[in-house]
Structure formats: structure tokens, C-alpha cells
Short mmCIF file of C-alpha atoms in Angstrom, two decimals:
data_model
loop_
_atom_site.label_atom_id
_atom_site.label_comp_id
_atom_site.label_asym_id
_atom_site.label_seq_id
_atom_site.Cartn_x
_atom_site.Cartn_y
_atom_site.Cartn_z
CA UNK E 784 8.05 7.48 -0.34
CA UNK E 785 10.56 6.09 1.80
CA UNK E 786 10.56 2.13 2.32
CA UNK E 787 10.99 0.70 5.49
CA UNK E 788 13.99 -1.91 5.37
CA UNK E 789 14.12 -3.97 2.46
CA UNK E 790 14.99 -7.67 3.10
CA UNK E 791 15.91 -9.98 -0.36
CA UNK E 792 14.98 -13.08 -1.08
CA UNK E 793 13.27 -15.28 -3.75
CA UNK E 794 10.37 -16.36 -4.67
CA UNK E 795 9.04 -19.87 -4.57
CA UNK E 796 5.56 -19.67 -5.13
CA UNK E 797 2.46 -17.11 -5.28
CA UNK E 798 -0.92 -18.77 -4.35
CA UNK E 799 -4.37 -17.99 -3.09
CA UNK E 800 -3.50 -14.31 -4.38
CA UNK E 801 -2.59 -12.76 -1.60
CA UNK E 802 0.09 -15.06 -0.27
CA UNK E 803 3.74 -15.72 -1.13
CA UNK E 804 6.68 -18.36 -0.09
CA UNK E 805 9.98 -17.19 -0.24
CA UNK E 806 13.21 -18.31 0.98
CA UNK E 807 15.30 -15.26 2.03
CA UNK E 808 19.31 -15.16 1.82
CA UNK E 809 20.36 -16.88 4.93
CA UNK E 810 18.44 -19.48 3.44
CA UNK E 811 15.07 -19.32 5.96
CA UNK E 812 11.94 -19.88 4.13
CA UNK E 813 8.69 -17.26 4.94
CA UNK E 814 5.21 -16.67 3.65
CA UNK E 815 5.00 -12.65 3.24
CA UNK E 816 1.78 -11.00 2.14
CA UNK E 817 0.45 -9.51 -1.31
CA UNK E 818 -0.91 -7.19 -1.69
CA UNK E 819 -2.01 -7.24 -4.87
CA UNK E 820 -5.76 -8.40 -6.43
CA UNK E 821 -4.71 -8.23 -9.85
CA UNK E 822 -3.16 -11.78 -11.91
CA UNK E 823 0.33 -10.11 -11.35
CA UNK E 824 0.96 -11.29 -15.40
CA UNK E 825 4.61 -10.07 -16.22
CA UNK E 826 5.79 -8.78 -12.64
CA UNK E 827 6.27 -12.26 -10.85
CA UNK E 828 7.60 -15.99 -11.69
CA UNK E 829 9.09 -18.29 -9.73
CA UNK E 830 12.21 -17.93 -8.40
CA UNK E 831 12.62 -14.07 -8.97
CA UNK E 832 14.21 -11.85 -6.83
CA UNK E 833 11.63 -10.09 -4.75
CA UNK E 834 11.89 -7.45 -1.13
CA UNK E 835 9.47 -7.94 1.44
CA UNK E 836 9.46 -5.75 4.55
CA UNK E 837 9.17 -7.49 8.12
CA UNK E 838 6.22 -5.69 10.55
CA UNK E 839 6.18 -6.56 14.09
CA UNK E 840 3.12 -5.72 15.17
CA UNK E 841 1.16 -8.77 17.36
CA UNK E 842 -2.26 -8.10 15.23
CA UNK E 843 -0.93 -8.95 11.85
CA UNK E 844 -1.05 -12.86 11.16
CA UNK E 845 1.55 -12.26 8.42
CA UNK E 846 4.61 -10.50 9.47
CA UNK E 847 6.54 -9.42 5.86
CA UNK E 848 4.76 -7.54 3.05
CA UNK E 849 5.75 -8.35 -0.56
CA UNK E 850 6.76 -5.12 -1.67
CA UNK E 851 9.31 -5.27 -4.87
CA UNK E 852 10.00 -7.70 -7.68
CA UNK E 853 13.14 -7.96 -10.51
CA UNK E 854 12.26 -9.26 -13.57
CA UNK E 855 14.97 -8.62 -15.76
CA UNK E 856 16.44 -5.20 -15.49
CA UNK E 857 13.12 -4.23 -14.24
CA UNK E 858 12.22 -3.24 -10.93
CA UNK E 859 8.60 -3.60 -10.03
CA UNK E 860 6.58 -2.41 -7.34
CA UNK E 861 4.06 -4.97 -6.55
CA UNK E 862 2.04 -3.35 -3.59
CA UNK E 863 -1.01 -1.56 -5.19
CA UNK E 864 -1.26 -0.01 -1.97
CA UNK E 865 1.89 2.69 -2.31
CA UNK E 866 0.12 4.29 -5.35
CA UNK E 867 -1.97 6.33 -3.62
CA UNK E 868 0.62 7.38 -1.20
CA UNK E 869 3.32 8.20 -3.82
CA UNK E 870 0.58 10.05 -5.80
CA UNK E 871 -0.88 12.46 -2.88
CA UNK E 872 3.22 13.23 -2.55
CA UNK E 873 3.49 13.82 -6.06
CA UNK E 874 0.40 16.33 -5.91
CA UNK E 875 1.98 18.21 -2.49
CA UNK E 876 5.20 18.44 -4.20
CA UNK E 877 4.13 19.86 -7.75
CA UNK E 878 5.05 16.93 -9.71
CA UNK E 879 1.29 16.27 -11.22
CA UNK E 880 1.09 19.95 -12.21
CA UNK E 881 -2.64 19.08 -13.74
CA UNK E 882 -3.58 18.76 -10.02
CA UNK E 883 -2.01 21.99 -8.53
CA UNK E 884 -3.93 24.68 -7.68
CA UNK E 885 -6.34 23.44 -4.53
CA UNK E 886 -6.57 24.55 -0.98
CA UNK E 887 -7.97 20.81 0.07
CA UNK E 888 -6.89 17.10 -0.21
CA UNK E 889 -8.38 14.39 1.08
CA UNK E 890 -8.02 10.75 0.54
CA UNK E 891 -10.80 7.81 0.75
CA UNK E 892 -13.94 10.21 0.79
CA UNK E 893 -17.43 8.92 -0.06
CA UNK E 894 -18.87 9.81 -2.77
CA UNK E 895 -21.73 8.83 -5.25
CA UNK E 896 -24.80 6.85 -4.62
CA UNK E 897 -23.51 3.05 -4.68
CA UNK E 898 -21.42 3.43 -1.08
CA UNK E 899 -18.13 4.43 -2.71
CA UNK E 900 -14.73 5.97 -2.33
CA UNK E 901 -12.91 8.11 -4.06
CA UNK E 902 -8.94 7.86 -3.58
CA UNK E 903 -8.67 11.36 -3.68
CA UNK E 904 -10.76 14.50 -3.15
CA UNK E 905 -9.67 17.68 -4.09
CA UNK E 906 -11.49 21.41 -3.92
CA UNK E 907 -11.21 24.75 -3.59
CA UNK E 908 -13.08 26.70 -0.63
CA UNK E 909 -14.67 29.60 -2.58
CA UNK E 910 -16.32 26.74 -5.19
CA UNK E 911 -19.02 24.24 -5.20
CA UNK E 912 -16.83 22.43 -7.92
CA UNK E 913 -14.78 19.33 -7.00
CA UNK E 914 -11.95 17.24 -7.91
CA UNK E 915 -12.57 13.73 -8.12
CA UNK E 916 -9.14 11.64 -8.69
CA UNK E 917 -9.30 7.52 -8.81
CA UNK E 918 -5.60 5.88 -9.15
CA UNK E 919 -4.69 2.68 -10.37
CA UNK E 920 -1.70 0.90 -10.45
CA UNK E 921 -0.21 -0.52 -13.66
CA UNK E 922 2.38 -2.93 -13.35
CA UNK E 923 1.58 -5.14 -16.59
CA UNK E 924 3.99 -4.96 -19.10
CA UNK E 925 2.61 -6.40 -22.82
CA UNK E 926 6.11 -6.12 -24.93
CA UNK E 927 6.00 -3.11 -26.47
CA UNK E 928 3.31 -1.05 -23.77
CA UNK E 929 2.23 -0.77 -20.19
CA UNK E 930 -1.32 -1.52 -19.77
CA UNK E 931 -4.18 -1.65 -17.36
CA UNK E 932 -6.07 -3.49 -15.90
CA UNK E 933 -4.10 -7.01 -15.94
CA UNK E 934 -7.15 -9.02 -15.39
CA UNK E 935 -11.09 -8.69 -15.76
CA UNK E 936 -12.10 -5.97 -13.09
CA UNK E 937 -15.75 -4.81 -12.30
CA UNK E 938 -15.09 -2.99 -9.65
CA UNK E 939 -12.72 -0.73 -12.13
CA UNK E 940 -15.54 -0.36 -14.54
CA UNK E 941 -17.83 1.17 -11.77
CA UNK E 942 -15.04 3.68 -11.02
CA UNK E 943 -15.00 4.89 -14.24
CA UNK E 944 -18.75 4.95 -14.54
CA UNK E 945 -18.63 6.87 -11.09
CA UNK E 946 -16.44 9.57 -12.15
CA UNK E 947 -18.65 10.19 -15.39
CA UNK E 948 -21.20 10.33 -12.92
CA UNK E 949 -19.45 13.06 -11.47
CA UNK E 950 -18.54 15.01 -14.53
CA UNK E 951 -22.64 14.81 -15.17
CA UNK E 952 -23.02 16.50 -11.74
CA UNK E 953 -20.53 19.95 -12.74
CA UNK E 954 -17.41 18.39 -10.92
CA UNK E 955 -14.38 17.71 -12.38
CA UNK E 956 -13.05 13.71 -12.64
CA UNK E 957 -9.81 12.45 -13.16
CA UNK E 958 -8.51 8.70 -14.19
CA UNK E 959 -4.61 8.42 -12.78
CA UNK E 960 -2.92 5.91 -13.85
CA UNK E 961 0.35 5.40 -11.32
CA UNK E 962 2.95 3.26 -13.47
CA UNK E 963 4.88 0.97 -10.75
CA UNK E 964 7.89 -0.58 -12.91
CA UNK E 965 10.62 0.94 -14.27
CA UNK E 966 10.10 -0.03 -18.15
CA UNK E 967 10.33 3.29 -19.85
CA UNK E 968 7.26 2.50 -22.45
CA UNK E 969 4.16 4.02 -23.29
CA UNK E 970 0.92 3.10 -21.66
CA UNK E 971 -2.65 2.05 -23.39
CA UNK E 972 -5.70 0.25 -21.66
CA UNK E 973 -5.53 -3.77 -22.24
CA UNK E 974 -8.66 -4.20 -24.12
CA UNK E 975 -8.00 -8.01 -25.01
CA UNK E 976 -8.14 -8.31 -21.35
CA UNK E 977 -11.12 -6.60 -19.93
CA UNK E 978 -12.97 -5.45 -23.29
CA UNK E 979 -15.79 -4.33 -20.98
CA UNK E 980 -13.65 -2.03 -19.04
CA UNK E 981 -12.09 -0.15 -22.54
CA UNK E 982 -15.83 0.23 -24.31
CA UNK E 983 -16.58 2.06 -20.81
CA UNK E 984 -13.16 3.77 -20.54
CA UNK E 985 -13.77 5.48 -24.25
CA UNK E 986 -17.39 6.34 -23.33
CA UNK E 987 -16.10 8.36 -20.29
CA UNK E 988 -13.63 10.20 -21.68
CA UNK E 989 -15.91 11.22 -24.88
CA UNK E 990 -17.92 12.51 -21.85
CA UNK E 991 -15.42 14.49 -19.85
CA UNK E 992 -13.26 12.72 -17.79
CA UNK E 993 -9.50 13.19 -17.75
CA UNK E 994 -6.95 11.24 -18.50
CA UNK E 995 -2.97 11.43 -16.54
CA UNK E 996 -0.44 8.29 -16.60
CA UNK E 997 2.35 8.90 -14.50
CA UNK E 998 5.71 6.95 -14.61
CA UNK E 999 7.33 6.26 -10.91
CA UNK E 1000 11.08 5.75 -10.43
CA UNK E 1001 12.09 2.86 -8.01
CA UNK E 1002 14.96 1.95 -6.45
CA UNK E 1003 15.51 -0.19 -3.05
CA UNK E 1004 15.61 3.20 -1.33
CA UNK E 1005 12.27 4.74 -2.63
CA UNK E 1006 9.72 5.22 -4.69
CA UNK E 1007 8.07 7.89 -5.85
CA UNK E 1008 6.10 9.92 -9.01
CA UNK E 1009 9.05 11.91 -11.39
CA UNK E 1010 7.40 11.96 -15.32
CA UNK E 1011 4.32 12.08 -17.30
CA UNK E 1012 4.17 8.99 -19.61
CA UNK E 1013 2.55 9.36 -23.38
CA UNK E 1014 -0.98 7.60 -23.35
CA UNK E 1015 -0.85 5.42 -26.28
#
């Protein structure tokens, strides 16, 4: 995936989640938009170099997006958002290779019984058997691993409990773990963050669904999905 054009600046301050001050190089300051849910722990501080891309379009109250952070050597992409698009690519292109093989893809369908979506959706059109594939983005970085999730997250525990739903139902269900940063480490879930969310994530896998981290390589040209990352 392509960015749009990348403007530099630093950061002064995150707060209220999804908002960010920033002073940009010719020394104007600007509140872009994040978006990101999660704590951000490891992938912002104050005063770090971030990107932000400007939007003018009249309906948005906030016209730059937060897209990339630096800290240290490491570039991180901070908008949960581009997951999904850089892993759909990834699938068209051949890169996730446990995804090839099916005639559909869809993103955002509904699925299950408690009003859901599923990111994506794929199936054949001679079977009855789906493809069920929820993404996440991991951009925590814990020394020595990459982890998810970086804070306490319900709504990630019903996705998991969703796809084993699926599994139960003849389908086929797939956790995809999209790793935003650059850190070349292996990935593990962060149970001394959300224990709930690990005792679920073992239950569903001893039950059927699959497992794929992905590692992403970012630059200030593009992003996008090049290696499959050891699951610690």
C-alpha cells in the first residue's frame, strides 16, 4: 500500500486516544487524528518523530491522520486501519500462501449471531465451507517479542470466541496477526496484559482455529505484508 504524502513532524502530546498535537517542521503546530484504540505502549512518547497525512475533504473535523512513528531505528505504523488493507493485498498477490486458493474475497461481512463482522471472508463457489479471517494489528514491542493485544480488549476476546464458533459450524477460521513495526522479533500473545484474552486464545486453537503472524516492511514510501514471523 501506497501512502499518500507523508508530512514530518513531532509529537507533543497524545490525549483522549484518538487525538494528537504535533508541531510539524516549519514549526506550525496541528492536532492530527489516531487512529488507534489500543494504549499505543512502546510505539509513541513525546517528542518522537511521527508522519501524518493532510485530507482535504470539508466533512472531516480533523484534517491530518497520524500514520507513522520512529522510535529508535524503528519505524512503526500506528494506524490499525492499513492492516486490513495491506493484508487483502498480501492475499491477491500470493504473499499469505495459507490463504491462496479461493475464487471470493470479501471484507467486513456479517457473520455470527451477536451482529458481527468479519474482516475478511473468503470461499470457494462449488463449497458450503468458508474462510473466516480476523486481523489484528501488533505494534507492541516487550524487549525481546512482539505481542498482542497492548491493552485489556473484550471486544478481541469475542472475536476469537466467534471464529471457534465458526470452526464448530464446519468452516474454516483464521487469527492474522499483521505485525506493523519493523523490529525483526518473534511474536507471542501478552498474557500479563489481557490474561482473559490468552486462556481464550489457547482454548480456540486446541479447538481448530489457525494461527498466521505476518511481519510488514515500512518505509515512508509504503507499506505492505513480505514474511511470515515465528509464533513464539
Amino acid at each position: 500500500m501506497k501512502f499518500e504524502k507523508l508530512i514530518h513532524g513531532k509529537l507533543i502530546k497524545r490525549y483522549k486516544r484518538f487525538l494528537a498535537d504535533i508541531v510539524l517542521d516549519d514549526g506550525s503546530e496541528i492536532t492530527a487524528h489516531v487512529p488507534n484504540s489500543g494504549a499505543m505502549t512502546s510505539c509513541i512518547e513525546d517528542n518522537c518523530d511521527v508522519w501524518i497525512t493532510h485530507h482535504d475533504n470539508p466533512k472531516r473535523k480533523l484534517k491530518y491522520t497520524l500514520e507513522l512513528t520512529k522510535m529508535g531505528k524503528e519505524l512503526i505504523c500506528t494506524n490499525t486501519g492499513v492492516a486490513n488493507k495491506i493484508a487483502i493485498e498480501a492475499i491477491e498477490n500470493g504473499v499469505i500462501t495459507e490463504l491462496q486458493g479461493y475464487d471470493n474475497l470479501k471484507p467486513e461481512q456479517k457473520y455470527g449471531n451477536q451482529n458481527s463482522r468479519i474482516d475478511i471472508l473468503l470461499w470457494n463457489n462449488d463449497s458450503d465451507k468458508k474462510c473466516f479471517v480476523e486481523i489484528k494489528s501488533v505494534s507492541l514491542n516487550l524487549g525481546s517479542t512482539l505481542a498482542f493485544p497492548d491493552a485489556k480488549t473484550t471486544r478481541g476476546q469475542k472475536h476469537l470466541e466467534e471464529l471457534r464458533d465458526m470452526v464448530k459450524e464446519g468452516h474454516r477460521a483464521v487469527m492474522l496477526y499483521i505485525i506493523q513495526r519493523t523490529d525483526n522479533l518473534p511474536f507471542r500473545i501478552a498474557y500479563e496484559i489481557d490474561k482473559k484474552y490468552n486462556e481464550i486464545f489457547e482454548e480456540v486453537i486446541k479447538q481448530g482455529v489457525e494461527v498466521l503472524v505476518y511481519q510488514s516492511s515500512i518505509n515512508h514510501e509504503e507499506i505492505k505484508v513480505f514474511k511470515k514471523v515465528k509464533f513464539k
